[in-house]
Short mmCIF file of C-alpha atoms in Angstrom, two decimals:
data_model
loop_
_atom_site.label_atom_id
_atom_site.label_comp_id
_atom_site.label_asym_id
_atom_site.label_seq_id
_atom_site.Cartn_x
_atom_site.Cartn_y
_atom_site.Cartn_z
CA MET A 53 -3.10 -9.13 -20.57
CA THR A 54 -2.50 -9.55 -16.84
CA ARG A 55 -4.33 -6.93 -14.77
CA ILE A 56 -2.82 -5.52 -11.57
CA PHE A 57 -4.48 -3.42 -8.88
CA SER A 58 -2.88 -1.93 -5.79
CA GLY A 59 -3.42 1.10 -3.60
CA ILE A 60 -1.99 3.39 -0.96
CA LYS A 61 -4.01 4.60 2.04
CA PRO A 62 -3.60 8.33 2.84
CA THR A 63 -3.36 7.96 6.61
CA GLY A 64 0.12 9.48 6.89
CA HIS A 65 3.09 10.74 4.92
CA LEU A 66 4.53 8.05 2.64
CA THR A 67 7.65 6.35 3.92
CA LEU A 68 10.75 4.57 2.68
CA GLY A 69 8.87 1.36 3.42
CA ASN A 70 6.07 2.36 1.04
CA TYR A 71 8.63 3.08 -1.67
CA LEU A 72 10.82 -0.01 -1.31
CA GLY A 73 7.92 -2.32 -0.55
CA ALA A 74 5.52 -1.16 -3.24
CA LEU A 75 6.01 2.03 -5.24
CA ARG A 76 9.32 1.18 -6.88
CA ARG A 77 8.09 -2.18 -8.07
CA TRP A 78 4.98 -0.54 -9.51
CA VAL A 79 7.19 1.88 -11.42
CA GLU A 80 9.98 -0.40 -12.56
CA VAL A 81 8.04 -3.60 -13.23
CA ASP A 82 4.29 -3.64 -12.93
CA GLN A 83 3.25 -0.70 -15.11
CA HIS A 84 5.35 -2.08 -17.97
CA ARG A 85 4.20 -5.69 -17.94
CA ALA A 86 0.49 -5.44 -17.21
CA ASP A 87 -2.73 -3.46 -17.42
CA ALA A 88 -2.06 -1.76 -14.10
CA LEU A 89 -4.32 0.38 -11.89
CA PHE A 90 -2.88 2.23 -8.90
CA CYS A 91 -5.19 3.96 -6.48
CA VAL A 92 -5.19 6.32 -3.51
CA VAL A 93 -7.65 4.40 -1.35
CA ASP A 94 -9.00 7.39 0.54
CA LEU A 95 -12.19 5.69 1.76
CA HIS A 96 -10.04 3.35 3.84
CA ALA A 97 -8.70 6.36 5.74
CA LEU A 98 -12.17 6.91 7.25
CA THR A 99 -12.20 3.76 9.41
CA VAL A 100 -10.69 5.64 12.37
CA GLU A 101 -10.85 9.17 13.79
CA HIS A 102 -9.47 11.56 11.19
CA ASP A 103 -9.17 15.21 10.24
CA PRO A 104 -11.02 15.75 6.92
CA ALA A 105 -8.63 18.46 5.75
CA ARG A 106 -5.65 16.20 6.49
CA VAL A 107 -7.18 13.30 4.53
CA ARG A 108 -7.65 15.59 1.51
CA ARG A 109 -4.12 16.95 1.82
CA LEU A 110 -2.52 13.52 2.20
CA SER A 111 -4.58 12.09 -0.66
CA ARG A 112 -3.23 14.69 -3.07
CA GLN A 113 0.27 14.31 -1.68
CA ALA A 114 0.14 10.52 -2.12
CA ALA A 115 -1.05 10.86 -5.72
CA THR A 116 1.69 13.41 -6.43
CA LEU A 117 4.35 11.13 -4.93
CA MET A 118 3.10 8.20 -6.98
CA LEU A 119 3.62 10.25 -10.12
CA ALA A 120 6.95 11.60 -8.85
CA ALA A 121 8.14 8.05 -8.25
CA GLY A 122 7.64 7.37 -11.95
CA LEU A 123 4.13 6.06 -12.52
CA ASP A 124 3.30 7.11 -16.08
CA PRO A 125 -0.37 7.84 -16.91
CA ALA A 126 0.40 6.75 -20.47
CA LEU A 127 1.28 3.27 -19.17
CA CYS A 128 -1.01 2.81 -16.16
CA THR A 129 -4.12 4.21 -14.50
CA VAL A 130 -3.66 6.45 -11.45
CA PHE A 131 -6.80 7.55 -9.62
CA VAL A 132 -8.54 8.16 -6.31
CA GLN A 133 -10.86 5.47 -4.95
CA SER A 134 -13.73 7.76 -3.96
CA HIS A 135 -13.88 9.15 -7.51
CA VAL A 136 -15.13 5.78 -8.81
CA ASP A 137 -18.53 4.83 -7.37
CA GLU A 138 -18.20 1.19 -8.37
CA HIS A 139 -16.01 0.52 -5.31
CA THR A 140 -18.81 1.27 -2.86
CA ARG A 141 -21.50 -0.23 -5.11
CA LEU A 142 -19.73 -3.57 -5.11
CA SER A 143 -18.74 -3.44 -1.45
CA TYR A 144 -22.31 -3.98 -0.22
CA LEU A 145 -22.76 -7.06 -2.41
CA LEU A 146 -19.57 -8.49 -0.94
CA GLU A 147 -20.74 -7.65 2.60
CA CYS A 148 -23.70 -9.88 1.76
CA THR A 149 -21.22 -12.59 0.75
CA ALA A 150 -18.77 -12.33 3.68
CA THR A 151 -19.41 -13.69 7.18
CA ASP A 152 -19.01 -12.01 10.54
CA GLY A 153 -16.61 -14.70 11.72
CA GLU A 154 -14.12 -14.38 8.89
CA LEU A 155 -14.01 -10.60 9.23
CA ARG A 156 -13.40 -10.76 12.98
CA ARG A 157 -10.49 -13.13 12.36
CA MET A 158 -8.61 -10.46 10.38
CA ILE A 159 -5.36 -9.72 12.22
CA GLN A 160 -5.45 -5.99 11.50
CA TYR A 161 -8.98 -5.72 12.88
CA LYS A 162 -7.92 -7.44 16.10
CA GLU A 163 -4.88 -5.19 16.52
CA LYS A 164 -6.51 -1.88 15.57
CA SER A 165 -9.72 -2.49 17.54
CA ALA A 166 -7.67 -3.41 20.61
CA ARG A 167 -5.67 -0.18 20.31
CA ALA A 168 -8.86 1.85 19.90
CA ARG A 169 -10.46 0.30 22.99
CA ALA A 170 -7.27 0.77 25.01
CA SER A 171 -7.28 4.48 24.19
CA GLY A 172 -10.94 4.83 25.12
CA GLU A 173 -12.19 5.22 21.54
CA SER A 174 -15.20 3.47 20.05
CA VAL A 175 -14.54 0.95 17.29
CA ARG A 176 -16.21 1.89 14.03
CA PHE A 177 -18.04 -0.80 12.08
CA SER A 178 -16.03 0.27 9.03
CA LEU A 179 -12.88 -1.03 10.74
CA LEU A 180 -14.47 -4.47 10.69
CA SER A 181 -15.89 -4.19 7.18
CA TYR A 182 -13.05 -2.44 5.37
CA PRO A 183 -11.46 -5.71 4.14
CA VAL A 184 -14.68 -6.17 2.18
CA LEU A 185 -14.25 -2.75 0.60
CA MET A 186 -10.66 -3.73 -0.18
CA ALA A 187 -12.01 -6.88 -1.86
CA ALA A 188 -14.37 -4.69 -3.89
CA ASP A 189 -11.42 -2.49 -4.92
CA ILE A 190 -9.73 -5.57 -6.36
CA LEU A 191 -12.64 -7.56 -7.76
CA ALA A 192 -14.28 -4.62 -9.55
CA TYR A 193 -11.45 -4.72 -12.09
CA ARG A 194 -11.23 -8.50 -12.54
CA THR A 195 -7.74 -8.18 -11.13
CA ASP A 196 -5.25 -11.02 -11.62
CA GLU A 197 -2.43 -9.85 -9.32
CA VAL A 198 -2.31 -7.67 -6.20
CA PRO A 199 1.18 -6.47 -5.18
CA VAL A 200 0.98 -6.16 -1.39
CA GLY A 201 3.12 -6.17 1.71
CA GLU A 202 3.18 -9.12 4.04
CA ASP A 203 0.65 -7.50 6.38
CA GLN A 204 -2.00 -7.34 3.64
CA THR A 205 -1.71 -10.93 2.40
CA GLN A 206 -4.55 -12.09 4.67
CA HIS A 207 -6.87 -9.53 3.08
CA VAL A 208 -6.07 -10.81 -0.40
CA GLU A 209 -6.84 -14.33 0.79
CA LEU A 210 -10.24 -13.06 1.98
CA THR A 211 -10.75 -11.45 -1.42
CA ARG A 212 -10.04 -14.78 -3.10
CA ASP A 213 -12.52 -16.55 -0.81
CA LEU A 214 -15.24 -13.99 -1.54
CA ALA A 215 -14.66 -14.20 -5.29
CA VAL A 216 -14.89 -17.99 -5.28
CA ARG A 217 -17.99 -17.97 -3.04
CA PHE A 218 -19.76 -15.35 -5.17
CA ASN A 219 -18.92 -17.20 -8.40
CA GLN A 220 -20.20 -20.50 -6.99
CA ARG A 221 -23.48 -18.98 -5.77
CA TYR A 222 -24.35 -16.65 -8.64
CA GLY A 223 -22.30 -17.70 -11.66
CA HIS A 224 -18.81 -16.76 -12.76
CA THR A 225 -18.43 -13.00 -12.31
CA PHE A 226 -15.00 -12.26 -10.83
CA ALA A 227 -11.43 -13.26 -11.53
CA VAL A 228 -9.76 -14.85 -8.50
CA PRO A 229 -6.67 -12.71 -7.78
CA ARG A 230 -3.36 -13.69 -6.22
CA ALA A 231 -1.02 -11.69 -3.99
CA THR A 232 2.51 -10.95 -5.16
CA ARG A 233 5.42 -9.62 -3.07
CA PRO A 234 8.87 -8.29 -3.95
CA ALA A 235 11.77 -10.54 -2.95
CA VAL A 236 13.74 -7.92 -0.96
CA ALA A 237 12.55 -5.25 1.49
CA ALA A 238 8.91 -6.24 1.23
CA ARG A 239 8.57 -5.10 4.82
CA VAL A 240 10.89 -2.30 5.95
CA MET A 241 11.02 -2.06 9.72
CA ASP A 242 11.10 0.95 12.05
CA LEU A 243 14.66 2.13 12.66
CA GLN A 244 14.03 2.57 16.40
CA ASP A 245 11.92 -0.57 16.80
CA PRO A 246 13.08 -3.09 14.18
CA THR A 247 10.48 -5.60 15.26
CA SER A 248 7.70 -3.26 14.02
CA LYS A 249 6.88 -2.21 10.49
CA MET A 250 7.88 1.29 9.37
CA GLY A 251 4.28 2.49 9.18
CA LYS A 252 3.05 5.83 7.86
CA SER A 253 0.11 5.76 10.30
CA HIS A 254 2.40 5.83 13.34
CA GLU A 255 3.18 8.95 15.32
CA PRO A 256 6.13 10.84 13.81
CA GLY A 257 9.36 9.47 15.19
CA ALA A 258 13.05 8.99 14.67
CA GLY A 259 12.51 5.49 13.30
CA ILE A 260 10.52 6.48 10.22
CA VAL A 261 12.11 7.82 7.02
CA TYR A 262 9.55 9.82 5.05
CA LEU A 263 9.91 10.23 1.30
CA LEU A 264 9.95 14.01 1.66
CA ASP A 265 12.53 14.12 4.46
CA ASP A 266 15.55 16.16 3.41
CA ALA A 267 19.01 14.58 3.23
CA ASP A 268 20.20 15.74 6.66
CA VAL A 269 17.09 14.35 8.35
CA VAL A 270 17.45 10.99 6.56
CA ARG A 271 21.12 10.76 7.52
CA LYS A 272 20.41 11.58 11.17
CA LYS A 273 17.62 9.00 11.45
CA ILE A 274 19.67 6.18 9.94
CA MET A 275 22.85 6.99 11.89
CA ARG A 276 20.76 6.81 15.08
CA ALA A 277 19.09 3.53 14.11
CA VAL A 278 18.91 0.88 16.82
CA THR A 279 21.35 -1.98 16.24
CA ASP A 280 21.97 -5.06 18.35
CA SER A 281 24.26 -6.55 20.98
CA GLY A 282 27.66 -7.71 19.83
CA ARG A 283 29.84 -6.16 17.15
CA GLU A 284 29.63 -8.57 14.23
CA VAL A 285 27.59 -7.49 11.22
CA GLU A 286 25.45 -10.52 10.49
CA TYR A 287 22.15 -10.97 8.72
CA ASP A 288 19.91 -12.66 11.27
CA ARG A 289 16.35 -11.37 11.38
CA GLU A 290 15.64 -13.08 14.72
CA ALA A 291 18.85 -12.46 16.66
CA LYS A 292 19.84 -9.11 15.11
CA PRO A 293 16.69 -7.42 13.77
CA GLY A 294 18.23 -3.92 13.73
CA VAL A 295 21.24 -4.93 11.65
CA ALA A 296 19.08 -7.14 9.42
CA ASN A 297 16.78 -4.20 8.71
CA LEU A 298 19.69 -1.96 7.68
CA LEU A 299 21.11 -4.70 5.44
CA GLU A 300 17.72 -5.22 3.78
CA ILE A 301 17.32 -1.50 3.16
CA LEU A 302 20.83 -1.23 1.71
CA ALA A 303 20.30 -4.28 -0.51
CA ALA A 304 17.00 -2.87 -1.76
CA CYS A 305 18.55 0.54 -2.53
CA ASP A 306 21.47 -0.96 -4.43
CA THR A 307 19.61 -3.23 -6.85
CA GLY A 308 22.34 -2.96 -9.48
CA SER A 309 24.81 -4.90 -7.32
CA GLY A 310 22.74 -8.06 -7.27
CA LEU A 311 23.81 -8.67 -3.67
CA ASP A 312 21.43 -9.98 -1.04
CA PRO A 313 21.55 -8.95 2.63
CA VAL A 314 23.58 -12.01 3.63
CA GLU A 315 26.30 -11.19 1.09
CA LEU A 316 26.29 -7.52 2.04
CA ALA A 317 26.89 -8.36 5.70
CA GLY A 318 30.30 -9.83 4.81
CA ALA A 319 31.49 -6.48 3.48
CA TYR A 320 31.20 -4.71 6.86
CA ASP A 321 33.16 -4.96 10.08
CA SER A 322 31.30 -2.26 12.03
CA TYR A 323 27.78 -1.00 12.54
CA GLY A 324 28.91 2.56 11.89
CA ALA A 325 30.14 1.81 8.38
CA LEU A 326 26.93 -0.04 7.59
CA LYS A 327 24.81 2.88 8.82
CA LYS A 328 26.85 5.41 6.84
CA ASP A 329 26.52 3.49 3.57
CA THR A 330 22.83 2.82 4.17
CA ALA A 331 22.16 6.50 4.83
CA GLU A 332 23.94 7.64 1.67
CA ALA A 333 22.18 4.98 -0.41
CA VAL A 334 18.75 6.09 0.84
CA ILE A 335 19.55 9.76 0.27
CA GLU A 336 20.57 9.11 -3.33
CA LEU A 337 17.57 6.87 -3.90
CA LEU A 338 15.11 9.54 -2.75
CA ARG A 339 16.82 12.61 -4.24
CA PRO A 340 15.22 12.44 -7.73
CA LEU A 341 11.83 11.57 -6.28
CA ARG A 342 11.86 14.63 -4.03
CA GLU A 343 12.91 16.86 -6.94
CA ARG A 344 10.09 15.56 -9.18
CA HIS A 345 7.59 15.92 -6.34
CA ALA A 346 8.51 19.59 -5.92
CA ALA A 347 7.94 20.20 -9.63
CA LEU A 348 4.59 18.38 -9.68
CA ALA A 349 3.37 20.03 -6.48
CA SER A 350 3.80 23.42 -8.13
CA ASP A 351 1.26 22.43 -10.83
CA ILE A 352 -1.68 20.96 -8.92
CA GLY A 353 -3.98 21.41 -11.91
CA ALA A 354 -1.93 18.93 -13.91
CA VAL A 355 -2.04 16.37 -11.09
CA ASP A 356 -5.80 16.78 -10.75
CA GLN A 357 -6.21 16.24 -14.50
CA VAL A 358 -4.28 12.98 -14.27
CA LEU A 359 -6.61 11.87 -11.48
CA ARG A 360 -9.73 12.83 -13.45
CA ASP A 361 -8.54 10.96 -16.51
CA GLY A 362 -7.55 7.98 -14.38
CA ALA A 363 -10.94 7.84 -12.69
CA GLY A 364 -12.63 7.90 -16.08
CA ARG A 365 -10.57 4.97 -17.34
CA ALA A 366 -11.08 3.05 -14.08
CA ARG A 367 -14.83 3.60 -14.28
CA GLU A 368 -14.93 2.21 -17.83
CA VAL A 369 -13.30 -1.00 -16.62
CA ALA A 370 -15.20 -1.42 -13.35
CA ARG A 371 -18.76 -0.49 -14.32
CA PRO A 372 -19.46 -3.51 -16.58
CA VAL A 373 -18.09 -5.86 -13.91
CA VAL A 374 -20.15 -4.36 -11.10
CA ASP A 375 -23.26 -4.17 -13.28
CA ALA A 376 -22.81 -7.89 -14.03
CA ALA A 377 -22.53 -8.60 -10.29
CA TYR A 378 -25.78 -6.69 -9.65
CA ARG A 379 -27.55 -8.74 -12.29
CA ALA A 380 -26.07 -11.97 -10.96
CA VAL A 381 -27.45 -11.49 -7.42
CA GLY A 382 -30.93 -10.72 -8.74
CA LEU A 383 -31.20 -6.94 -8.48
CA LEU A 384 -33.60 -5.29 -10.91
CA PRO A 385 -31.82 -3.21 -13.55
CA ALA A 386 -32.52 0.49 -13.37
CA ALA A 387 -34.80 1.84 -16.10
CA PRO A 388 -33.01 4.02 -18.70
CA VAL A 389 -33.23 7.75 -18.04
CA GLY A 390 -35.20 9.76 -20.61
#
């Protein structure tokens, strides 16, 4: 059976982009067709300055939203990365497989390290090495497919390179995974800056729709979305990025219609009408998720039990793989206790 792994980093409140670009596909497709593992990758949140209490709070919130979105523990494995030691055990072996040059070529490292230096902050080594930890997240489960956004594709390519290199040097140990992306709304853009991704790590702003925003807030943000010069509603990502973003969001919300953004554009003769329909579509899309989140958040013990059970199942899958990698590189097996 195909195995899928993907994760969400708790560096901010989850957004409409997280839902349309990842969560909904996990719920509607991936958990039904594969042996799927979905993870709150909390260790990745430590690569920059952070508030420990906020990381804990956002980790639980992310897990609760994943369940509220419809991930079913009877169908898939939901867990927290730091609860499974095999991720960090394998990461060091892969650091010994990766090269300094290929890590410094990672686009996200270049961008994030430049921002850190510009703000006077030091650049943590973990910002450079975290793609290796991401590779360990994936390879520990002999993953076949990794559903990711466009901005993470380079990291999956690094993971593939490390898997092939390790297998060639030490014998076949890992599956070589491939990245998969949804056809529509794989990358939802900021409503106020449609050339930038709607990112949960950004400062709170009018351009980001959070999954827990109430209906009035969602409506206000979308009605104030930046559009483009001219009056014609056309789908043109280069010339009209604001309108294109709204059309992609609307198309992704209304999956039952089967329309793509180009076809949707023909149904509108004004930006205002497009914004109104997009806002209502997003509100209706998020309404049941927010209601389920409220119910789950009132029973934290049940959520924690799901995470404990998920970590146990994940550990059962990952430990034999990581133990095999330790043997392959020549490390002496630990003597049995007792």
